[in-house]
Amino acid sequence: MLSTRYASCIQACSACAIACETCAAACLEEQDLQMMRTCIQLDRDCADMCRLAEVLMLRDSALVDEFCRLCAVACQACAEECIKHGHDHCQQCAQACQHCADECQALAA
Amino acid sequence: MLSTRYASCIQACSACAIACETCAAACLEEQDLQMMRTCIQLDRDCADMCRLAEVLMLRDSALVDEFCRLCAVACQACAEECIKHGHDHCQQCAQACQHCADECQALAA
Amino acid sequence: MLSTRYASCIQACSACAIACETCAAACLEEQDLQMMRTCIQLDRDCADMCRLAEVLMLRDSALVDEFCRLCAVACQACAEECIKHGHDHCQQCAQACQHCADECQALAA
Amino acid sequence: MLSTRYASCIQACSACAIACETCAAACLEEQDLQMMRTCIQLDRDCADMCRLAEVLMLRDSALVDEFCRLCAVACQACAEECIKHGHDHCQQCAQACQHCADECQALAA
């Protein structure tokens, strides 16, 4: 069954996927849409990476460590973009991404 | 931004997807694998439906109501199969599925 | 194994998911980004719906008919939005969506 | 728009995801289900990896090279398991996985 080793990382990935989906959807409604291009692109990749990371951990897949190493890269990139924007959804997303990057990095180490 | 109308249903879908992935992975390790075929099949569909339901709600998609109506069908079917099996992961999955079926049904109503 | 009943619909869903992902990514790079909001939103939903439709057909899931009925709605909405835009990726996407809507509708009928 | 650099790898990933989903579903119906555990597990991971690889290429994501390197690992593992089983769906899946492993490896190199 579910390894307790993964518990906090699964939670971080789940929260990060939700934050990224929310941020991407909200960015698409913003006035300054031109400035949000990169944010939307990184949100989408990060959301999809986190969702698959979560699933692979739930399955205790042999790919978990390598996948989480790469997921940390996606989260870090998204955190660094989101932090630049003042919108609440971007700031919240930056925080979720940074936390998830740390969790994935720790797991992969 | 995220409609509060969806909050409890998103949480139920997220928990149900996790329970179904966990149950499917654990079923695949069980001794009595022959008996778990249908459970694994329904777990997989239910996990994927709940994950997309969650995403569509986060995006406030026009498809939400109709999708949640169908997601409730997937959850109900999975709950009814899982409840038959004594394994802890099946019982926990049955509970998560039943709760999610109720949330999706309420949302779609 | 794979029902031949699904063959053309699986192919249409696969092609439509690719066209929608391509269109969403290309829309995000367009100058007239403000005009592409709805197109990007519908592309995303349609891509995700088609991908799950494809998977459910490959599994011969009990949900196939109902899911394809809803997938046709997503495809139709995306086709009607994409056709309005002159970009090549939008026109190609409109065509893929319309074809997929027809296939899904025929399957669900 | 879509980089032609990715064209053959996208096609290989799409075909591999379909072969893996088909194989997993068919394995779950086999008499000798006990022997198919690992095959089903690897099929699931490989299908999900290939589907995300395809999406990341369609988006021309910065993660493509690293992701394809890892996707090749998933495909290789699945190919090596599937080749052991005589079922048609396993043999076809082994072939699709091996081809996709080669394409992903070449892209990541």
Tab-separated table of C-alpha atoms in Angstrom:
chain	number	residue	atom	x	y	z
A	1	MET	CA	0.000	0.000	0.000
A	2	LEU	CA	0.865	3.658	0.027
A	3	SER	CA	4.387	4.330	1.200
A	4	THR	CA	4.453	6.889	4.014
A	5	ARG	CA	7.728	8.040	2.466
A	6	TYR	CA	5.654	9.762	-0.214
A	7	ALA	CA	2.900	11.264	1.959
A	8	SER	CA	4.069	14.886	2.147
A	9	CYS	CA	5.219	14.946	-1.487
A	10	ILE	CA	1.884	13.590	-2.730
A	11	GLN	CA	0.108	16.303	-0.772
A	12	ALA	CA	2.444	18.980	-2.170
A	13	CYS	CA	1.953	17.737	-5.755
A	14	SER	CA	-1.818	17.641	-5.371
A	15	ALA	CA	-1.898	21.188	-3.970
A	16	CYS	CA	0.504	22.430	-6.634
A	17	ALA	CA	-1.516	20.934	-9.492
A	18	ILE	CA	-4.621	22.664	-8.153
A	19	ALA	CA	-2.795	25.991	-7.724
A	20	CYS	CA	-1.392	25.801	-11.263
A	21	GLU	CA	-4.732	24.937	-12.861
A	22	THR	CA	-6.378	27.741	-10.920
A	23	CYS	CA	-3.633	30.194	-11.881
A	24	ALA	CA	-3.739	29.268	-15.572
A	25	ALA	CA	-7.525	29.657	-15.692
A	26	ALA	CA	-7.381	32.979	-13.828
A	27	CYS	CA	-4.503	34.290	-15.980
A	28	LEU	CA	-6.639	33.664	-19.066
A	29	GLU	CA	-9.208	36.111	-17.623
A	30	GLU	CA	-6.725	38.879	-16.755
A	31	GLN	CA	-6.654	42.284	-18.485
A	32	ASP	CA	-2.879	42.172	-18.972
A	33	LEU	CA	-3.071	38.876	-20.820
A	34	GLN	CA	0.044	39.594	-22.928
A	35	MET	CA	2.188	39.557	-19.790
A	36	MET	CA	0.752	36.247	-18.626
A	37	ARG	CA	1.778	34.104	-21.636
A	38	THR	CA	4.765	32.468	-19.979
A	39	CYS	CA	2.907	32.068	-16.718
A	40	ILE	CA	0.089	30.168	-18.443
A	41	GLN	CA	2.552	27.973	-20.343
A	42	LEU	CA	4.521	27.063	-17.220
A	43	ASP	CA	1.340	26.561	-15.175
A	44	ARG	CA	0.099	24.003	-17.671
A	45	ASP	CA	3.310	21.982	-17.716
A	46	CYS	CA	3.661	22.149	-13.950
A	47	ALA	CA	0.063	21.059	-13.339
A	48	ASP	CA	0.461	18.066	-15.638
A	49	MET	CA	3.836	17.101	-14.173
A	50	CYS	CA	2.523	17.283	-10.600
A	51	ARG	CA	-0.529	15.236	-11.443
A	52	LEU	CA	1.585	12.458	-12.965
A	53	ALA	CA	4.095	12.646	-10.096
A	54	GLU	CA	1.216	12.114	-7.699
A	55	VAL	CA	-0.079	9.114	-9.639
A	56	LEU	CA	3.369	7.508	-9.915
A	57	MET	CA	3.869	7.849	-6.153
A	58	LEU	CA	0.434	6.364	-5.442
A	59	ARG	CA	1.499	3.391	-7.601
A	60	ASP	CA	4.970	3.262	-6.015
A	61	SER	CA	6.378	3.243	-9.542
A	62	ALA	CA	10.070	2.583	-10.182
A	63	LEU	CA	10.116	5.935	-11.998
A	64	VAL	CA	9.294	7.994	-8.886
A	65	ASP	CA	12.754	9.306	-8.002
A	66	GLU	CA	13.730	10.353	-11.512
A	67	PHE	CA	10.299	11.761	-12.194
A	68	CYS	CA	10.281	13.843	-9.022
A	69	ARG	CA	13.706	15.221	-9.899
A	70	LEU	CA	12.244	16.516	-13.170
A	71	CYS	CA	9.008	17.620	-11.521
A	72	ALA	CA	11.091	19.807	-9.192
A	73	VAL	CA	12.539	21.538	-12.267
A	74	ALA	CA	9.036	22.237	-13.605
A	75	CYS	CA	7.867	23.536	-10.213
A	76	GLN	CA	10.936	25.740	-9.785
A	77	ALA	CA	10.484	27.327	-13.218
A	78	CYS	CA	6.802	27.999	-12.538
A	79	ALA	CA	7.527	29.430	-9.075
A	80	GLU	CA	10.112	31.832	-10.512
A	81	GLU	CA	7.693	33.108	-13.156
A	82	CYS	CA	4.624	33.366	-10.923
A	83	ILE	CA	6.436	35.309	-8.198
A	84	LYS	CA	6.936	38.165	-10.697
A	85	HIS	CA	3.206	38.827	-11.019
A	86	GLY	CA	1.136	40.660	-8.404
A	87	HIS	CA	-2.108	38.730	-8.921
A	88	ASP	CA	-3.223	36.758	-5.888
A	89	HIS	CA	-3.494	33.546	-7.914
A	90	CYS	CA	0.092	33.990	-9.123
A	91	GLN	CA	1.447	34.629	-5.638
A	92	GLN	CA	-0.424	31.611	-4.243
A	93	CYS	CA	0.767	29.503	-7.147
A	94	ALA	CA	4.374	30.606	-6.614
A	95	GLN	CA	4.168	29.462	-3.012
A	96	ALA	CA	2.625	26.084	-3.871
A	97	CYS	CA	5.211	25.551	-6.627
A	98	GLN	CA	8.144	26.443	-4.390
A	99	HIS	CA	6.938	24.092	-1.667
A	100	CYS	CA	6.392	21.313	-4.207
A	101	ALA	CA	9.828	21.882	-5.757
A	102	ASP	CA	11.362	21.457	-2.308
A	103	GLU	CA	9.365	18.294	-1.577
A	104	CYS	CA	10.189	16.730	-4.951
A	105	GLN	CA	13.854	17.664	-4.608
A	106	ALA	CA	14.014	16.141	-1.132
A	107	LEU	CA	12.355	12.947	-2.337
A	108	ALA	CA	14.640	12.584	-5.335
A	109	ALA	CA	17.807	13.241	-3.315
B	1	MET	CA	-11.295	32.752	-9.776
B	2	LEU	CA	-12.335	29.494	-8.192
B	3	SER	CA	-16.045	29.293	-7.572
B	4	THR	CA	-16.812	28.401	-3.944
B	5	ARG	CA	-19.772	26.487	-5.364
B	6	TYR	CA	-17.294	23.785	-6.365
B	7	ALA	CA	-15.111	23.666	-3.250
B	8	SER	CA	-16.478	20.541	-1.567
B	9	CYS	CA	-16.883	18.666	-4.855
B	10	ILE	CA	-13.296	19.410	-5.898
B	11	GLN	CA	-12.094	18.090	-2.556
B	12	ALA	CA	-14.233	14.957	-2.923
B	13	CYS	CA	-12.982	14.323	-6.476
B	14	SER	CA	-9.370	14.789	-5.434
B	15	ALA	CA	-9.746	12.379	-2.502
B	16	CYS	CA	-11.640	9.881	-4.664
B	17	ALA	CA	-9.000	9.897	-7.408
B	18	ILE	CA	-6.321	9.204	-4.803
B	19	ALA	CA	-8.373	6.416	-3.186
B	20	CYS	CA	-9.031	4.792	-6.580
B	21	GLU	CA	-5.377	4.942	-7.694
B	22	THR	CA	-4.312	3.520	-4.337
B	23	CYS	CA	-6.945	0.772	-4.529
B	24	ALA	CA	-6.043	-0.205	-8.104
B	25	ALA	CA	-2.341	-0.406	-7.248
B	26	ALA	CA	-3.030	-2.408	-4.074
B	27	CYS	CA	-5.486	-4.748	-5.868
B	28	LEU	CA	-2.739	-5.587	-8.369
B	29	GLU	CA	-0.651	-6.877	-5.441
B	30	GLU	CA	-3.407	-9.007	-3.869
B	31	GLN	CA	-3.299	-12.819	-3.717
B	32	ASP	CA	-6.887	-13.146	-4.938
B	33	LEU	CA	-6.151	-11.162	-8.065
B	34	GLN	CA	-8.815	-12.961	-10.143
B	35	MET	CA	-11.530	-11.532	-7.910
B	36	MET	CA	-10.186	-8.005	-8.243
B	37	ARG	CA	-10.467	-7.636	-12.034
B	38	THR	CA	-13.648	-5.574	-12.034
B	39	CYS	CA	-12.463	-3.549	-9.061
B	40	ILE	CA	-9.258	-2.579	-10.890
B	41	GLN	CA	-11.169	-1.698	-14.057
B	42	LEU	CA	-13.670	0.506	-12.251
B	43	ASP	CA	-10.938	2.099	-10.110
B	44	ARG	CA	-9.094	3.185	-13.219
B	45	ASP	CA	-12.122	4.756	-14.891
B	46	CYS	CA	-13.239	6.415	-11.665
B	47	ALA	CA	-9.767	7.853	-10.951
B	48	ASP	CA	-9.541	9.336	-14.440
B	49	MET	CA	-13.076	10.715	-14.345
B	50	CYS	CA	-12.530	12.351	-10.940
B	51	ARG	CA	-9.260	13.891	-12.052
B	52	LEU	CA	-10.880	15.464	-15.097
B	53	ALA	CA	-13.920	16.555	-13.077
B	54	GLU	CA	-11.558	18.341	-10.709
B	55	VAL	CA	-9.739	20.076	-13.558
B	56	LEU	CA	-12.976	21.164	-15.265
B	57	MET	CA	-14.250	22.664	-12.004
B	58	LEU	CA	-10.948	24.491	-11.433
B	59	ARG	CA	-11.398	25.985	-14.919
B	60	ASP	CA	-15.098	26.677	-14.324
B	61	SER	CA	-15.763	24.922	-17.626
B	62	ALA	CA	-19.199	24.993	-19.240
B	63	LEU	CA	-19.063	21.184	-19.162
B	64	VAL	CA	-19.003	20.939	-15.356
B	65	ASP	CA	-22.629	20.041	-14.655
B	66	GLU	CA	-22.950	17.381	-17.343
B	67	PHE	CA	-19.512	15.998	-16.540
B	68	CYS	CA	-20.246	15.727	-12.832
B	69	ARG	CA	-23.493	13.918	-13.601
B	70	LEU	CA	-21.484	11.277	-15.468
B	71	CYS	CA	-18.712	11.273	-12.877
B	72	ALA	CA	-21.323	10.384	-10.248
B	73	VAL	CA	-22.214	7.306	-12.323
B	74	ALA	CA	-18.563	6.228	-12.415
B	75	CYS	CA	-18.165	6.797	-8.663
B	76	GLN	CA	-21.371	4.922	-7.844
B	77	ALA	CA	-20.324	1.896	-9.916
B	78	CYS	CA	-16.912	1.827	-8.273
B	79	ALA	CA	-18.379	2.218	-4.772
B	80	GLU	CA	-20.749	-0.694	-5.348
B	81	GLU	CA	-17.928	-2.979	-6.500
B	82	CYS	CA	-15.383	-1.958	-3.849
B	83	ILE	CA	-17.813	-2.433	-0.963
B	84	LYS	CA	-17.952	-6.173	-1.801
B	85	HIS	CA	-14.270	-6.697	-1.007
B	86	GLY	CA	-12.865	-6.936	2.536
B	87	HIS	CA	-9.495	-5.333	1.804
B	88	ASP	CA	-8.905	-2.069	3.659
B	89	HIS	CA	-8.071	-0.248	0.432
B	90	CYS	CA	-11.364	-1.395	-1.100
B	91	GLN	CA	-13.408	-0.332	1.897
B	92	GLN	CA	-11.704	3.064	2.008
B	93	CYS	CA	-12.171	3.446	-1.729
B	94	ALA	CA	-15.864	2.544	-1.469
B	95	GLN	CA	-16.319	5.298	1.087
B	96	ALA	CA	-14.447	7.915	-0.980
B	97	CYS	CA	-16.404	6.913	-4.100
B	98	GLN	CA	-19.775	7.071	-2.358
B	99	HIS	CA	-19.007	10.496	-0.934
B	100	CYS	CA	-17.821	11.725	-4.329
B	101	ALA	CA	-20.891	10.287	-6.071
B	102	ASP	CA	-23.075	12.247	-3.652
B	103	GLU	CA	-21.098	15.478	-4.150
B	104	CYS	CA	-21.138	15.163	-7.942
B	105	GLN	CA	-24.832	14.328	-7.951
B	106	ALA	CA	-25.616	17.333	-5.766
B	107	LEU	CA	-23.584	19.626	-8.000
B	108	ALA	CA	-25.194	18.364	-11.191
B	109	ALA	CA	-28.739	18.592	-9.784
C	1	MET	CA	-9.506	-6.707	-27.119
C	2	LEU	CA	-10.141	-3.474	-28.931
C	3	SER	CA	-13.629	-3.266	-30.346
C	4	THR	CA	-13.578	-2.394	-34.047
C	5	ARG	CA	-16.765	-0.469	-33.318
C	6	TYR	CA	-14.545	2.225	-31.783
C	7	ALA	CA	-11.750	2.336	-34.342
C	8	SER	CA	-12.710	5.463	-36.278
C	9	CYS	CA	-13.816	7.345	-33.166
C	10	ILE	CA	-10.523	6.581	-31.365
C	11	GLN	CA	-8.639	7.895	-34.374
C	12	ALA	CA	-10.799	11.035	-34.475
C	13	CYS	CA	-10.328	11.677	-30.733
C	14	SER	CA	-6.584	11.200	-30.966
C	15	ALA	CA	-6.308	13.599	-33.911
C	16	CYS	CA	-8.616	16.114	-32.217
C	17	ALA	CA	-6.634	16.086	-28.952
C	18	ILE	CA	-3.449	16.763	-30.932
C	19	ALA	CA	-5.086	19.559	-32.941
C	20	CYS	CA	-6.459	21.192	-29.776
C	21	GLU	CA	-3.136	21.023	-27.900
C	22	THR	CA	-1.370	22.449	-30.940
C	23	CYS	CA	-3.968	25.204	-31.328
C	24	ALA	CA	-3.850	26.177	-27.637
C	25	ALA	CA	-0.050	26.360	-27.667
C	26	ALA	CA	-0.029	28.368	-30.907
C	27	CYS	CA	-2.807	30.708	-29.705
C	28	LEU	CA	-0.669	31.546	-26.676
C	29	GLU	CA	2.005	32.834	-29.079
C	30	GLU	CA	-0.337	34.966	-31.211
C	31	GLN	CA	-0.201	38.789	-31.348
C	32	ASP	CA	-3.959	39.130	-30.918
C	33	LEU	CA	-3.929	37.135	-27.706
C	34	GLN	CA	-6.959	38.938	-26.248
C	35	MET	CA	-9.136	37.512	-29.011
C	36	MET	CA	-7.897	33.992	-28.406
C	37	ARG	CA	-9.013	33.612	-24.762
C	38	THR	CA	-12.113	31.560	-25.452
C	39	CYS	CA	-10.327	29.543	-28.099
C	40	ILE	CA	-7.592	28.559	-25.622
C	41	GLN	CA	-10.139	27.686	-22.937
C	42	LEU	CA	-12.211	25.495	-25.244
C	43	ASP	CA	-9.086	23.904	-26.753
C	44	ARG	CA	-7.960	22.787	-23.306
C	45	ASP	CA	-11.272	21.230	-22.331
C	46	CYS	CA	-11.678	19.585	-25.716
C	47	ALA	CA	-8.146	18.138	-25.670
C	48	ASP	CA	-8.682	16.643	-22.209
C	49	MET	CA	-12.123	15.289	-23.075
C	50	CYS	CA	-10.857	13.649	-26.276
C	51	ARG	CA	-7.910	12.093	-24.500
C	52	LEU	CA	-10.152	10.523	-21.858
C	53	ALA	CA	-12.685	9.440	-24.488
C	54	GLU	CA	-9.872	7.659	-26.296
C	55	VAL	CA	-8.730	5.908	-23.116
C	56	LEU	CA	-12.259	4.828	-22.149
C	57	MET	CA	-12.802	3.346	-25.623
C	58	LEU	CA	-9.462	1.505	-25.455
C	59	ARG	CA	-10.657	-0.001	-22.158
C	60	ASP	CA	-14.150	-0.670	-23.542
C	61	SER	CA	-15.511	1.099	-20.473
C	62	ALA	CA	-19.219	1.035	-19.629
C	63	LEU	CA	-19.043	4.849	-19.678
C	64	VAL	CA	-18.156	5.083	-23.377
C	65	ASP	CA	-21.551	5.999	-24.845
C	66	GLU	CA	-22.414	8.664	-22.291
C	67	PHE	CA	-18.886	10.040	-22.336
C	68	CYS	CA	-18.804	10.315	-26.104
C	69	ARG	CA	-22.133	12.133	-26.072
C	70	LEU	CA	-20.554	14.766	-23.809
C	71	CYS	CA	-17.293	14.754	-25.737
C	72	ALA	CA	-19.282	15.650	-28.864
C	73	VAL	CA	-20.581	18.737	-27.023
C	74	ALA	CA	-17.026	19.798	-26.147
C	75	CYS	CA	-15.837	19.214	-29.716
C	76	GLN	CA	-18.780	21.115	-31.209
C	77	ALA	CA	-18.187	24.139	-28.961
C	78	CYS	CA	-14.494	24.189	-29.830
C	79	ALA	CA	-15.182	23.788	-33.565
C	80	GLU	CA	-17.620	26.729	-33.511
C	81	GLU	CA	-15.093	28.995	-31.775
C	82	CYS	CA	-12.052	27.957	-33.821
C	83	ILE	CA	-13.782	28.440	-37.169
C	84	LYS	CA	-14.082	32.180	-36.367
C	85	HIS	CA	-10.311	32.690	-36.342
C	86	GLY	CA	-8.196	32.914	-39.478
C	87	HIS	CA	-5.056	31.318	-38.062
C	88	ASP	CA	-4.094	28.057	-39.744
C	89	HIS	CA	-3.981	26.211	-36.408
C	90	CYS	CA	-7.520	27.386	-35.625
C	91	GLN	CA	-8.878	26.320	-39.006
C	92	GLN	CA	-7.199	22.934	-38.749
C	93	CYS	CA	-8.462	22.549	-35.199
C	94	ALA	CA	-12.025	23.455	-36.236
C	95	GLN	CA	-11.911	20.714	-38.843
C	96	ALA	CA	-10.556	18.086	-36.432
C	97	CYS	CA	-13.130	19.090	-33.800
C	98	GLN	CA	-16.042	18.956	-36.232
C	99	HIS	CA	-14.997	15.521	-37.457
C	100	CYS	CA	-14.580	14.288	-33.885
C	101	ALA	CA	-17.944	15.732	-32.839
C	102	ASP	CA	-19.574	13.789	-35.686
C	103	GLU	CA	-17.755	10.547	-34.765
C	104	CYS	CA	-18.615	10.862	-31.066
C	105	GLN	CA	-22.234	11.707	-31.861
C	106	ALA	CA	-22.533	8.708	-34.166
C	107	LEU	CA	-21.034	6.404	-31.550
C	108	ALA	CA	-23.294	7.672	-28.778
C	109	ALA	CA	-26.436	7.463	-30.918
D	1	MET	CA	3.747	25.937	-34.348
D	2	LEU	CA	4.602	22.261	-34.099
D	3	SER	CA	8.293	21.606	-34.472
D	4	THR	CA	8.984	19.047	-37.197
D	5	ARG	CA	11.850	17.889	-34.994
D	6	TYR	CA	9.234	16.149	-32.838
D	7	ALA	CA	7.011	14.666	-35.529
D	8	SER	CA	8.170	11.041	-35.472
D	9	CYS	CA	8.516	10.975	-31.681
D	10	ILE	CA	4.996	12.332	-31.179
D	11	GLN	CA	3.680	9.631	-33.483
D	12	ALA	CA	5.641	6.947	-31.610
D	13	CYS	CA	4.395	8.188	-28.219
D	14	SER	CA	0.803	8.290	-29.411
D	15	ALA	CA	0.999	4.747	-30.805
D	16	CYS	CA	2.784	3.500	-27.681
D	17	ALA	CA	0.190	4.996	-25.311
D	18	ILE	CA	-2.563	3.288	-27.302
D	19	ALA	CA	-0.703	-0.057	-27.333
D	20	CYS	CA	-0.090	0.134	-23.575
D	21	GLU	CA	-3.692	1.004	-22.726
D	22	THR	CA	-4.896	-1.795	-24.984
D	23	CYS	CA	-2.424	-4.255	-23.463
D	24	ALA	CA	-3.332	-3.336	-19.863
D	25	ALA	CA	-7.043	-3.706	-20.570
D	26	ALA	CA	-6.523	-7.026	-22.361
D	27	CYS	CA	-4.164	-8.336	-19.648
D	28	LEU	CA	-6.908	-7.720	-17.085
D	29	GLU	CA	-9.110	-10.162	-19.054
D	30	GLU	CA	-6.510	-12.922	-19.368
D	31	GLN	CA	-6.813	-16.338	-17.661
D	32	ASP	CA	-3.244	-16.221	-16.370
D	33	LEU	CA	-3.819	-12.934	-14.611
D	34	GLN	CA	-1.234	-13.643	-11.875
D	35	MET	CA	1.530	-13.625	-14.486
D	36	MET	CA	0.381	-10.309	-15.923
D	37	ARG	CA	0.743	-8.166	-12.767
D	38	THR	CA	4.027	-6.543	-13.734
D	39	CYS	CA	2.919	-6.138	-17.327
D	40	ILE	CA	-0.197	-4.232	-16.241
D	41	GLN	CA	1.797	-2.041	-13.871
D	42	LEU	CA	4.394	-1.132	-16.484
D	43	ASP	CA	1.729	-0.642	-19.158
D	44	ARG	CA	-0.005	1.936	-16.979
D	45	ASP	CA	3.128	3.939	-16.243
D	46	CYS	CA	4.279	3.775	-19.843
D	47	ALA	CA	0.892	4.869	-21.213
D	48	ASP	CA	0.801	7.874	-18.885
D	49	MET	CA	4.424	8.823	-19.584
D	50	CYS	CA	3.902	8.638	-23.356
D	51	ARG	CA	0.736	10.697	-23.181
D	52	LEU	CA	2.489	13.467	-21.253
D	53	ALA	CA	5.561	13.280	-23.502
D	54	GLU	CA	3.266	13.812	-26.479
D	55	VAL	CA	1.595	16.818	-24.852
D	56	LEU	CA	4.912	18.413	-23.848
D	57	MET	CA	6.215	18.057	-27.409
D	58	LEU	CA	3.012	19.565	-28.839
D	59	ARG	CA	3.602	22.539	-26.509
D	60	ASP	CA	7.328	22.660	-27.306
D	61	SER	CA	7.941	22.666	-23.558
D	62	ALA	CA	11.407	23.324	-22.129
D	63	LEU	CA	11.050	19.958	-20.357
D	64	VAL	CA	10.912	17.910	-23.562
D	65	ASP	CA	14.479	16.588	-23.694
D	66	GLU	CA	14.671	15.539	-20.052
D	67	PHE	CA	11.167	14.140	-20.129
D	68	CYS	CA	11.833	12.062	-23.242
D	69	ARG	CA	14.985	10.667	-21.642
D	70	LEU	CA	12.844	9.381	-18.759
D	71	CYS	CA	10.042	8.280	-21.071
D	72	ALA	CA	12.563	6.086	-22.889
D	73	VAL	CA	13.311	4.353	-19.575
D	74	ALA	CA	9.598	3.667	-19.020
D	75	CYS	CA	9.180	2.377	-22.592
D	76	GLN	CA	12.260	0.152	-22.348
D	77	ALA	CA	11.070	-1.425	-19.089
D	78	CYS	CA	7.631	-2.087	-20.549
D	79	ALA	CA	9.083	-3.515	-23.779
D	80	GLU	CA	11.297	-5.930	-21.818
D	81	GLU	CA	8.360	-7.202	-19.758
D	82	CYS	CA	5.849	-7.443	-22.608
D	83	ILE	CA	8.195	-9.393	-24.871
D	84	LYS	CA	8.140	-12.256	-22.339
D	85	HIS	CA	4.416	-12.888	-22.828
D	86	GLY	CA	2.960	-14.719	-25.818
D	87	HIS	CA	-0.311	-12.797	-26.011
D	88	ASP	CA	-0.747	-10.806	-29.206
D	89	HIS	CA	-1.430	-7.602	-27.289
D	90	CYS	CA	1.816	-8.050	-25.336
D	91	GLN	CA	3.884	-8.688	-28.453
D	92	GLN	CA	2.366	-5.684	-30.215
D	93	CYS	CA	2.897	-3.571	-27.128
D	94	ALA	CA	6.544	-4.681	-26.861
D	95	GLN	CA	7.107	-3.547	-30.427
D	96	ALA	CA	5.430	-0.157	-29.912
D	97	CYS	CA	7.363	0.375	-26.665
D	98	GLN	CA	10.709	-0.527	-28.223
D	99	HIS	CA	10.117	1.810	-31.133
D	100	CYS	CA	9.047	4.603	-28.775
D	101	ALA	CA	12.066	4.027	-26.508
D	102	ASP	CA	14.311	4.435	-29.542
D	103	GLU	CA	12.540	7.601	-30.697
D	104	CYS	CA	12.615	9.171	-27.227
D	105	GLN	CA	16.260	8.226	-26.764
D	106	ALA	CA	17.177	9.757	-30.112
D	107	LEU	CA	15.305	12.957	-29.308
D	108	ALA	CA	16.903	13.310	-25.877
D	109	ALA	CA	20.425	12.625	-27.156
